[in-house]
Coordinates of C-alpha atoms in Angstrom, one line a residue:
Chain S
M24 CA 25.2 24.0 -51.4
I25 CA 24.1 25.6 -54.7
E26 CA 21.6 23.3 -56.6
Q27 CA 22.6 22.1 -59.9
K28 CA 20.8 24.1 -62.5
P29 CA 20.4 23.3 -66.2
N30 CA 22.9 25.2 -68.7
G31 CA 22.0 29.0 -69.0
D32 CA 19.9 29.3 -65.9
E33 CA 22.3 30.6 -63.8
P34 CA 22.7 34.2 -62.5
E35 CA 25.3 36.2 -64.4
G36 CA 25.0 33.9 -67.1
I37 CA 27.5 31.5 -65.7
S38 CA 27.0 27.7 -65.9
L39 CA 29.4 25.3 -64.3
D40 CA 29.9 21.7 -65.6
P41 CA 28.9 19.3 -63.3
V42 CA 32.0 17.4 -63.4
I43 CA 34.0 20.5 -62.4
Q44 CA 31.3 21.4 -59.9
A45 CA 31.6 17.9 -58.2
H46 CA 35.4 18.2 -58.4
I47 CA 35.3 21.4 -56.4
G48 CA 33.0 20.1 -53.7
R49 CA 35.1 16.9 -53.3
E50 CA 38.5 18.7 -53.2
L51 CA 37.1 21.4 -50.8
R52 CA 35.7 18.7 -48.3
A53 CA 39.1 16.8 -48.8
L54 CA 41.3 19.9 -47.8
F55 CA 39.0 20.5 -44.9
D56 CA 39.0 16.8 -43.8
E57 CA 42.4 16.2 -44.2
I58 CA 43.3 18.8 -41.6
A59 CA 40.3 18.1 -39.2
D60 CA 41.3 14.4 -39.2
E61 CA 44.6 15.3 -37.7
P62 CA 45.0 14.5 -34.1
V63 CA 44.8 17.8 -31.8
P64 CA 48.1 19.1 -31.4
D65 CA 49.8 18.8 -28.0
R66 CA 50.4 22.5 -27.9
F67 CA 46.5 23.3 -27.7
L68 CA 46.0 20.6 -25.1
A69 CA 48.8 22.3 -23.0
L70 CA 47.5 25.7 -23.7
L71 CA 44.0 24.8 -22.5
Q72 CA 45.5 23.0 -19.4
S73 CA 47.4 26.1 -18.5
L74 CA 44.3 28.4 -19.0
E75 CA 42.5 26.0 -16.8
A76 CA 45.0 26.0 -14.1
K77 CA 45.0 30.1 -14.2
K78 CA 41.3 30.0 -13.7
Q79 CA 41.4 27.7 -10.7
D80 CA 44.4 29.8 -9.0
K81 CA 42.0 32.9 -9.2
S82 CA 39.1 31.1 -7.9
Chain D
V26 CA 22.0 14.0 -13.9
T27 CA 23.5 16.3 -16.7
E28 CA 26.6 18.2 -15.8
P29 CA 27.0 21.5 -17.0
P30 CA 29.4 21.1 -20.3
D31 CA 33.2 21.5 -19.6
P32 CA 34.4 24.5 -21.7
K33 CA 37.5 23.1 -22.1
V34 CA 36.1 19.6 -23.6
E35 CA 34.0 21.7 -26.0
L36 CA 36.9 23.7 -27.1
I37 CA 39.0 20.7 -27.6
A38 CA 36.3 19.2 -29.7
A39 CA 36.3 22.2 -31.9
I40 CA 40.0 22.4 -32.5
P41 CA 40.4 20.3 -35.5
R42 CA 37.5 22.2 -37.4
L43 CA 39.2 25.4 -36.3
R44 CA 42.4 24.4 -37.7
A45 CA 41.0 23.5 -40.9
F46 CA 39.2 26.8 -41.2
A47 CA 42.4 28.6 -40.2
F48 CA 44.3 27.0 -42.8
S49 CA 41.9 28.1 -45.4
L50 CA 42.4 31.7 -44.4
C51 CA 45.8 32.0 -44.0
R52 CA 47.2 29.0 -46.1
N53 CA 50.2 28.3 -44.1
A54 CA 50.1 25.4 -41.6
D55 CA 52.2 27.1 -38.8
R56 CA 50.5 30.6 -38.9
A57 CA 47.0 28.8 -39.0
D58 CA 48.1 27.0 -35.6
D59 CA 49.0 30.4 -34.3
L60 CA 45.9 31.7 -35.2
V61 CA 43.9 28.9 -33.8
Q62 CA 45.9 29.5 -30.5
Q63 CA 45.0 33.1 -30.2
T64 CA 41.5 32.2 -30.8
L65 CA 41.4 29.5 -28.0
V66 CA 42.9 32.3 -25.5
K67 CA 40.1 34.8 -26.8
A68 CA 37.3 32.3 -26.5
W69 CA 38.5 31.1 -23.2
A70 CA 38.5 34.7 -21.9
N71 CA 35.1 35.2 -23.4
M72 CA 33.6 32.0 -22.5
K73 CA 30.6 33.5 -20.6
S74 CA 29.5 35.2 -23.5
F75 CA 28.8 32.0 -25.4
E76 CA 25.2 30.8 -25.2
P77 CA 25.3 27.1 -24.3
G78 CA 23.6 24.9 -26.7
S79 CA 24.3 27.0 -29.6
N80 CA 26.8 26.0 -32.3
I81 CA 30.2 26.5 -30.6
A82 CA 32.1 26.0 -34.1
A83 CA 30.2 29.1 -35.6
W84 CA 31.1 31.0 -32.3
L85 CA 34.7 30.0 -32.5
Y86 CA 34.9 30.9 -36.4
T87 CA 33.5 34.2 -35.6
I88 CA 36.5 35.0 -33.2
L89 CA 39.0 33.3 -35.1
R90 CA 37.8 35.3 -38.1
N91 CA 38.0 38.6 -36.1
E92 CA 41.5 37.8 -35.0
F93 CA 42.5 37.1 -38.7
Y94 CA 41.2 40.4 -40.2
S95 CA 41.9 42.6 -37.2
E96 CA 45.8 41.7 -36.5
F97 CA 46.7 38.7 -38.2
R98 CA 46.3 39.5 -41.7
K99 CA 48.6 42.7 -41.4
L100 CA 51.7 40.2 -40.4
R101 CA 50.7 38.4 -43.7
H102 CA 53.2 40.4 -46.1
E103 CA 56.0 40.2 -43.6
V104 CA 56.1 36.7 -44.2
A105 CA 57.6 35.3 -47.4
D106 CA 54.4 34.0 -49.0
T107 CA 55.5 31.5 -51.2
D108 CA 54.0 28.3 -52.7
G109 CA 56.7 26.3 -51.0
M110 CA 55.2 27.3 -47.6
F111 CA 52.3 25.0 -48.1
A112 CA 54.1 22.7 -50.2
A113 CA 53.7 20.0 -47.4
R114 CA 50.0 20.1 -47.7
L115 CA 49.9 20.2 -51.6
A116 CA 52.1 17.3 -51.8
S117 CA 49.6 14.9 -50.6
Y118 CA 47.3 16.2 -53.2
P119 CA 45.8 13.3 -55.3
T120 CA 43.7 14.2 -58.0
Q121 CA 40.6 12.2 -58.3
D122 CA 39.6 13.3 -61.8
S123 CA 42.8 11.9 -63.8
H124 CA 40.5 11.9 -67.1
M125 CA 40.1 15.6 -66.6
D126 CA 43.1 17.9 -67.0
F127 CA 42.6 20.0 -64.0
Q128 CA 44.9 22.4 -62.6
D129 CA 46.0 22.0 -59.1
F130 CA 42.9 22.6 -57.0
R131 CA 44.6 24.1 -53.7
T132 CA 46.8 26.3 -55.9
A133 CA 43.7 27.6 -57.5
L134 CA 41.6 27.9 -54.3
F135 CA 44.4 30.4 -53.0
K136 CA 44.2 32.4 -55.8
L137 CA 40.7 33.4 -55.0
A138 CA 39.6 36.4 -53.2
D139 CA 39.9 36.0 -49.4
D140 CA 36.1 36.4 -48.8
H141 CA 35.1 34.1 -51.7
R142 CA 37.6 31.3 -50.5
E143 CA 36.3 31.7 -47.0
A144 CA 32.5 31.6 -48.3
L145 CA 33.5 28.1 -50.2
M146 CA 35.0 26.7 -47.2
L147 CA 32.3 27.7 -44.7
I148 CA 29.5 26.2 -47.0
G149 CA 31.2 23.8 -49.2
A150 CA 33.4 22.1 -46.6
S151 CA 32.5 23.1 -42.9
G152 CA 28.8 22.4 -43.2
L153 CA 27.6 25.7 -42.1
S154 CA 24.1 26.8 -43.6
Y155 CA 24.2 30.0 -45.7
E156 CA 22.4 31.6 -42.8
E157 CA 25.1 30.7 -40.3
A158 CA 27.9 31.8 -42.3
A159 CA 26.3 35.0 -43.4
Q160 CA 25.9 35.8 -39.9
L161 CA 29.4 34.8 -39.0
C162 CA 30.6 37.1 -41.8
G163 CA 28.5 39.7 -41.2
C164 CA 26.7 39.9 -44.4
A165 CA 23.3 39.3 -46.0
V166 CA 22.4 35.7 -47.0
G167 CA 22.0 36.7 -50.5
T168 CA 25.6 38.1 -50.5
M169 CA 27.0 34.8 -49.2
K170 CA 25.2 32.9 -51.9
S171 CA 26.3 35.4 -54.4
R172 CA 30.2 35.0 -52.9
V173 CA 29.9 31.0 -53.1
H174 CA 28.5 31.3 -56.6
R175 CA 31.2 33.5 -57.9
A176 CA 34.0 31.7 -56.1
R177 CA 33.0 28.6 -57.8
A178 CA 32.7 30.2 -61.4
K179 CA 36.4 31.5 -60.7
L180 CA 37.5 28.1 -59.4
A181 CA 36.1 26.3 -62.3
D182 CA 37.9 28.9 -64.6
L183 CA 41.3 28.3 -62.8
L184 CA 40.9 24.6 -62.9
T185 CA 40.3 24.2 -66.6
L186 CA 42.7 26.8 -67.4
G187 CA 45.1 25.4 -69.9
S188 CA 43.2 22.3 -70.7
A189 CA 42.0 24.0 -74.0
D190 CA 44.4 27.2 -74.3
H191 CA 47.6 27.0 -72.6
I192 CA 48.3 31.0 -72.7
G193 CA 44.9 32.4 -72.4
P194 CA 44.0 35.9 -70.8
D195 CA 43.4 34.1 -67.5
K196 CA 47.3 33.3 -67.4
K197 CA 47.8 37.2 -67.2
W198 CA 44.9 37.5 -64.7
Q199 CA 46.7 35.1 -62.7
A200 CA 49.9 37.0 -62.9
A201 CA 48.1 40.0 -62.1
V202 CA 46.7 38.6 -59.0
E203 CA 50.0 37.7 -57.9
I204 CA 51.5 41.1 -58.2
T205 CA 48.6 43.2 -57.1
G206 CA 46.6 40.9 -55.0
G207 CA 45.0 43.6 -52.9
A208 CA 43.6 45.6 -55.9
V209 CA 42.1 42.6 -57.7
R210 CA 40.4 41.3 -54.6
T211 CA 38.8 44.8 -54.2
A212 CA 37.7 44.6 -57.6
L213 CA 36.3 41.2 -57.6
T214 CA 34.4 41.8 -54.5
D215 CA 32.9 45.0 -55.9
S216 CA 32.1 43.7 -59.4

């Protein structure tokens, strides 16, 4: 994460309001976690099972 | 006795994070899962090139990203790319900063250039280091830092749009992005 810097000390003359900064961080993690916390859909378990079965057929 | 890790178990464990990353790239849940599916097939076929003990999520992200940029993205414009397509995810959006007049976060996030949004997700949400993210995207660490910084600045702009001035120049910028997304993306990347 980018460290908080005092106003006027950021590259390109941009300084972010800490409230917005915190909001962005929280919302990014919320979006990521919302999906990452869902159970693995059956289609992927079935896919890996079929890939594994194919591999065993070959060997 | 430690058994060699079962590739299937490792892949399954990484699927939730892959789905989240895929969604952040292609913004549509169904298409994200198709991208994850392609990634798993590729990963399975190339499992031998994975170094045991290294970061499997980073390895899988690399494959997913290559799939997205090499083929998947070409299909993007064939699908009607409307906000309604990710309405399901947006619907559950709860704002935690009700005292601030922020614009919708996810709508703003998907207005960013792809490489900026990707940088934000990798660093800000998936927990990769700048070094890992830079390696994954094939760029310098400084470039990755700069992308994250610019992405946050742009996002902050979009989020506070309308809180002070309802029809500012940024509204026009937004419209420009919607019409000529590719050109603006290039302009932003090069600026």
